[in-house]
Coordinates of C-alpha atoms and ligand atoms in Angstrom, one line a residue:
M1 CA -13.9 79.5 59.6
V2 CA -12.2 82.9 60.2
Q3 CA -13.1 85.7 58.3
R4 CA -10.1 86.6 57.1
E5 CA -8.0 90.1 55.6
R6 CA -10.1 91.4 52.0
I7 CA -7.3 91.8 49.3
L8 CA -7.3 94.1 45.9
I9 CA -5.8 92.8 42.8
I10 CA -5.0 94.8 40.2
E11 CA -3.7 92.4 37.3
D12 CA -4.5 92.8 33.3
E13 CA -3.4 89.7 32.7
P14 CA -6.9 87.7 33.0
D15 CA -4.3 84.1 34.0
I16 CA -2.4 85.1 36.4
L17 CA -5.2 87.0 37.8
E18 CA -7.7 84.1 37.9
A19 CA -4.4 82.1 39.4
M20 CA -3.4 84.4 42.3
Q21 CA -7.2 84.5 43.2
Y22 CA -7.4 81.1 43.1
S23 CA -4.9 80.7 46.1
L24 CA -5.5 84.0 48.3
A25 CA -9.4 83.0 48.8
R26 CA -8.1 78.8 49.2
E27 CA -6.4 80.2 51.9
G28 CA -9.5 82.1 53.4
Y29 CA -9.0 85.9 51.9
R30 CA -11.2 87.8 50.7
V31 CA -10.6 88.8 47.2
S32 CA -11.3 91.0 44.8
G33 CA -9.8 91.6 41.5
A34 CA -9.3 94.9 38.9
Q35 CA -8.0 94.6 35.0
D36 CA -6.7 98.2 34.8
G37 CA -5.4 101.1 36.7
E38 CA -8.5 103.2 36.4
E39 CA -10.6 100.1 37.5
G40 CA -7.5 99.5 40.3
L41 CA -7.8 102.8 41.8
S42 CA -12.1 102.9 42.3
K43 CA -12.3 99.4 43.8
A44 CA -9.8 100.8 46.6
E45 CA -11.7 103.9 47.3
Q46 CA -14.5 101.7 47.5
E47 CA -13.9 98.6 49.4
Y48 CA -10.9 100.0 51.4
P49 CA -9.7 96.7 51.6
D50 CA -6.2 95.5 53.7
L51 CA -3.9 95.0 51.2
V52 CA -3.6 95.6 47.2
L53 CA -1.4 93.5 45.1
L54 CA -0.4 96.2 42.3
D55 CA 1.3 95.0 38.7
L56 CA 3.0 97.1 37.8
M57 CA 2.1 97.5 34.2
L58 CA -1.3 98.4 33.7
P59 CA -3.4 100.0 30.9
K60 CA -4.9 103.1 31.9
V61 CA -3.6 104.2 35.0
D62 CA 0.3 102.3 35.7
G63 CA 1.1 100.3 38.7
L64 CA 3.8 103.7 39.9
E65 CA 0.6 105.9 39.3
I66 CA -1.6 104.1 41.5
C67 CA 0.8 103.7 44.1
R68 CA 1.6 107.0 44.4
R69 CA -2.2 108.0 44.2
L70 CA -3.2 105.5 47.3
K71 CA -0.1 107.0 49.0
T72 CA -0.5 110.6 48.8
N73 CA -4.5 110.0 49.9
P74 CA -4.9 110.4 53.7
D75 CA -7.7 108.5 53.0
L76 CA -6.1 105.3 51.5
Q77 CA -2.3 105.6 52.4
A78 CA -2.3 103.3 54.9
I79 CA -3.3 100.2 52.9
P80 CA -0.6 98.6 52.6
V81 CA 1.3 97.8 48.7
I82 CA 3.0 94.8 47.2
M83 CA 4.1 95.4 43.8
V84 CA 4.2 92.7 41.7
T85 CA 6.9 93.1 39.1
A86 CA 8.2 91.7 35.9
K87 CA 12.0 90.8 35.2
G88 CA 13.7 94.1 34.7
E89 CA 11.9 96.8 36.8
A90 CA 14.6 96.8 39.1
D91 CA 13.8 100.5 38.5
D92 CA 11.0 100.0 38.8
V93 CA 10.7 98.6 42.3
V94 CA 13.2 101.2 43.6
T95 CA 10.5 104.2 42.3
G96 CA 7.7 101.8 43.9
L97 CA 9.2 102.0 47.0
E98 CA 10.3 105.1 47.5
L99 CA 6.6 106.1 46.8
G100 CA 5.8 104.2 49.5
A101 CA 5.2 100.8 48.3
D102 CA 5.7 97.7 51.0
D103 CA 7.0 95.1 49.4
Y104 CA 7.5 93.2 45.8
V105 CA 7.5 90.3 44.2
S106 CA 8.8 89.4 40.8
K107 CA 6.8 86.9 38.2
P108 CA 7.2 84.3 38.2
F109 CA 6.3 83.6 41.5
T110 CA 4.7 80.2 43.6
S111 CA 1.5 80.9 45.7
K112 CA 3.8 79.8 48.7
V113 CA 6.0 83.1 48.7
L114 CA 3.0 84.6 47.3
L115 CA 1.0 83.8 50.7
A116 CA 4.2 84.5 52.8
R117 CA 5.0 87.9 51.5
I118 CA 1.3 88.9 52.1
R119 CA 1.1 87.4 55.8
A120 CA 4.9 89.5 56.4
V121 CA 3.2 92.4 55.1
L122 CA -0.1 92.2 57.1
R123 CA 1.7 91.6 60.1
R124 CA 3.8 94.4 59.8
A125 CA 0.9 96.7 59.1
N126 CA -0.8 95.7 62.6
L127 CA 2.7 96.1 64.0
S128 CA 3.3 99.6 63.1
S129 CA 1.0 101.3 64.9
P130 CA 2.5 101.1 68.4
P131 CA 5.5 103.5 68.7
P132 CA 8.7 101.2 67.6
E133 CA 10.9 99.1 69.8
E134 CA 13.3 100.6 72.4
R135 CA 15.4 97.0 72.5
I136 CA 16.0 95.2 69.5
V137 CA 17.1 91.9 70.3
R138 CA 18.4 89.7 67.6
L139 CA 20.6 86.6 67.8
G140 CA 23.7 88.2 69.4
V141 CA 22.8 91.2 68.6
V142 CA 21.1 94.3 71.0
I143 CA 20.1 97.8 69.5
D144 CA 19.3 100.1 72.1
A145 CA 17.6 102.5 70.9
S146 CA 17.2 104.4 73.9
R147 CA 20.8 104.6 75.0
H148 CA 22.4 104.5 71.4
T149 CA 24.0 101.4 71.9
L150 CA 25.0 98.3 70.2
S151 CA 26.2 95.4 71.2
V152 CA 27.4 92.4 69.6
E153 CA 28.1 88.9 71.7
G154 CA 27.5 90.7 74.8
Q155 CA 30.4 93.3 73.8
P156 CA 29.6 96.4 73.2
V157 CA 30.4 98.3 69.9
E158 CA 30.9 101.9 69.1
L159 CA 28.6 103.3 66.2
T160 CA 28.5 107.0 64.7
A161 CA 25.2 108.5 65.2
R162 CA 24.6 107.8 61.0
Q163 CA 25.7 104.3 61.5
F164 CA 23.2 103.6 64.2
R165 CA 20.6 105.4 62.5
L166 CA 20.6 102.8 59.3
L167 CA 21.0 100.4 61.8
H168 CA 18.2 101.0 63.3
A169 CA 16.4 101.6 60.5
L170 CA 16.7 98.2 59.1
A171 CA 16.4 96.4 62.0
S172 CA 13.2 97.9 63.4
N173 CA 11.5 96.8 59.6
P174 CA 12.9 93.2 59.7
G175 CA 11.9 91.8 56.1
R176 CA 11.2 95.2 54.8
V177 CA 13.9 96.3 51.4
F178 CA 15.1 99.7 51.7
S179 CA 16.0 101.8 48.8
R180 CA 19.0 103.2 48.2
E181 CA 17.9 106.6 48.5
Q182 CA 15.5 105.5 51.4
L183 CA 18.6 104.8 53.8
L184 CA 20.4 107.7 52.3
S185 CA 17.7 110.0 54.3
K186 CA 18.1 108.0 57.2
V187 CA 21.6 108.4 57.4
A188 CA 21.5 112.1 57.0
G189 CA 19.3 112.4 59.7
D190 CA 18.1 116.3 60.4
T191 CA 20.8 117.7 59.1
S192 CA 22.1 119.4 56.0
Q193 CA 25.9 117.9 56.7
I194 CA 27.2 116.9 53.5
I195 CA 27.9 113.0 53.1
D196 CA 29.1 110.3 51.9
R197 CA 26.2 109.7 48.9
N198 CA 27.6 106.0 48.3
I199 CA 24.9 104.4 50.9
D200 CA 26.9 101.3 50.2
V201 CA 29.9 102.8 52.2
H202 CA 27.6 103.1 55.1
V203 CA 26.5 99.9 55.7
G204 CA 29.5 98.2 54.8
A205 CA 30.7 100.0 57.9
V206 CA 27.9 98.9 59.6
R207 CA 28.2 95.6 59.0
K208 CA 31.5 95.0 60.0
K209 CA 30.3 96.3 63.5
L210 CA 27.9 93.3 63.0
G211 CA 31.1 90.7 62.8
E212 CA 30.1 87.6 62.5
H213 CA 26.4 88.5 62.2
R214 CA 26.6 90.7 59.2
D215 CA 24.4 88.9 57.3
L216 CA 21.7 90.0 59.3
I217 CA 21.9 93.0 56.4
Q218 CA 20.9 91.8 53.3
T219 CA 22.0 92.5 50.2
I220 CA 18.8 92.9 47.6
R221 CA 20.2 93.2 43.6
G222 CA 19.7 96.1 42.0
V223 CA 17.0 97.1 44.8
G224 CA 18.7 98.1 48.4
Y225 CA 19.1 96.2 51.7
R226 CA 17.1 94.6 54.3
F227 CA 17.6 93.3 57.6
R228 CA 16.7 89.3 57.8
E229 CA 13.4 88.1 59.3
A230 CA 13.7 85.9 62.1
Ligands
CA1 CA1 0.5 93.5 33.5

């Protein structure tokens, strides 16, 4: 069997940790576990895993702080992080995404869902080195980054520069959840012009332009938006 990626699970509840370790090991992943934040951080440094599964409510150092330390450490920031969250932690999910976490799963989850998220995040991590695609084609939607054009079902569609940046950011990272704040910074670009801070308005306008394919942009309640994965 091919040795698969190494995954570090930081989770303080022994039953959940054990269940996750079991289902990941069964898939061939090499798994290690840590039961508090401090141990988690030191294992991340020593083992340099291919991915970290990070519970947010942890003793000693909490999950968001771990995420912040990983993502601000030049040696560790490339390691993808999937947050594991409890119900009602939507605000923490948003904070975590802004700190650089790559995705999240909400408890309770099935091992099928967990494995799918892991595969998607690992795939994106492997793809993220080459330059962003110039042309993104999904269903009848063609987004051309070099010409800043959009066509839907063969018809050219006019977009403002801001709408284009928003659409392109989402579509070049299918499956990735963006918080509203992250999308606002894409919309604003590097200008200091005043923009409408209500991202839902911008997203609504872009959806309208996508016409029958408007549901390519999915709303993640309480968190933000993502472009549907194939
Ligand atoms: Ca916990």
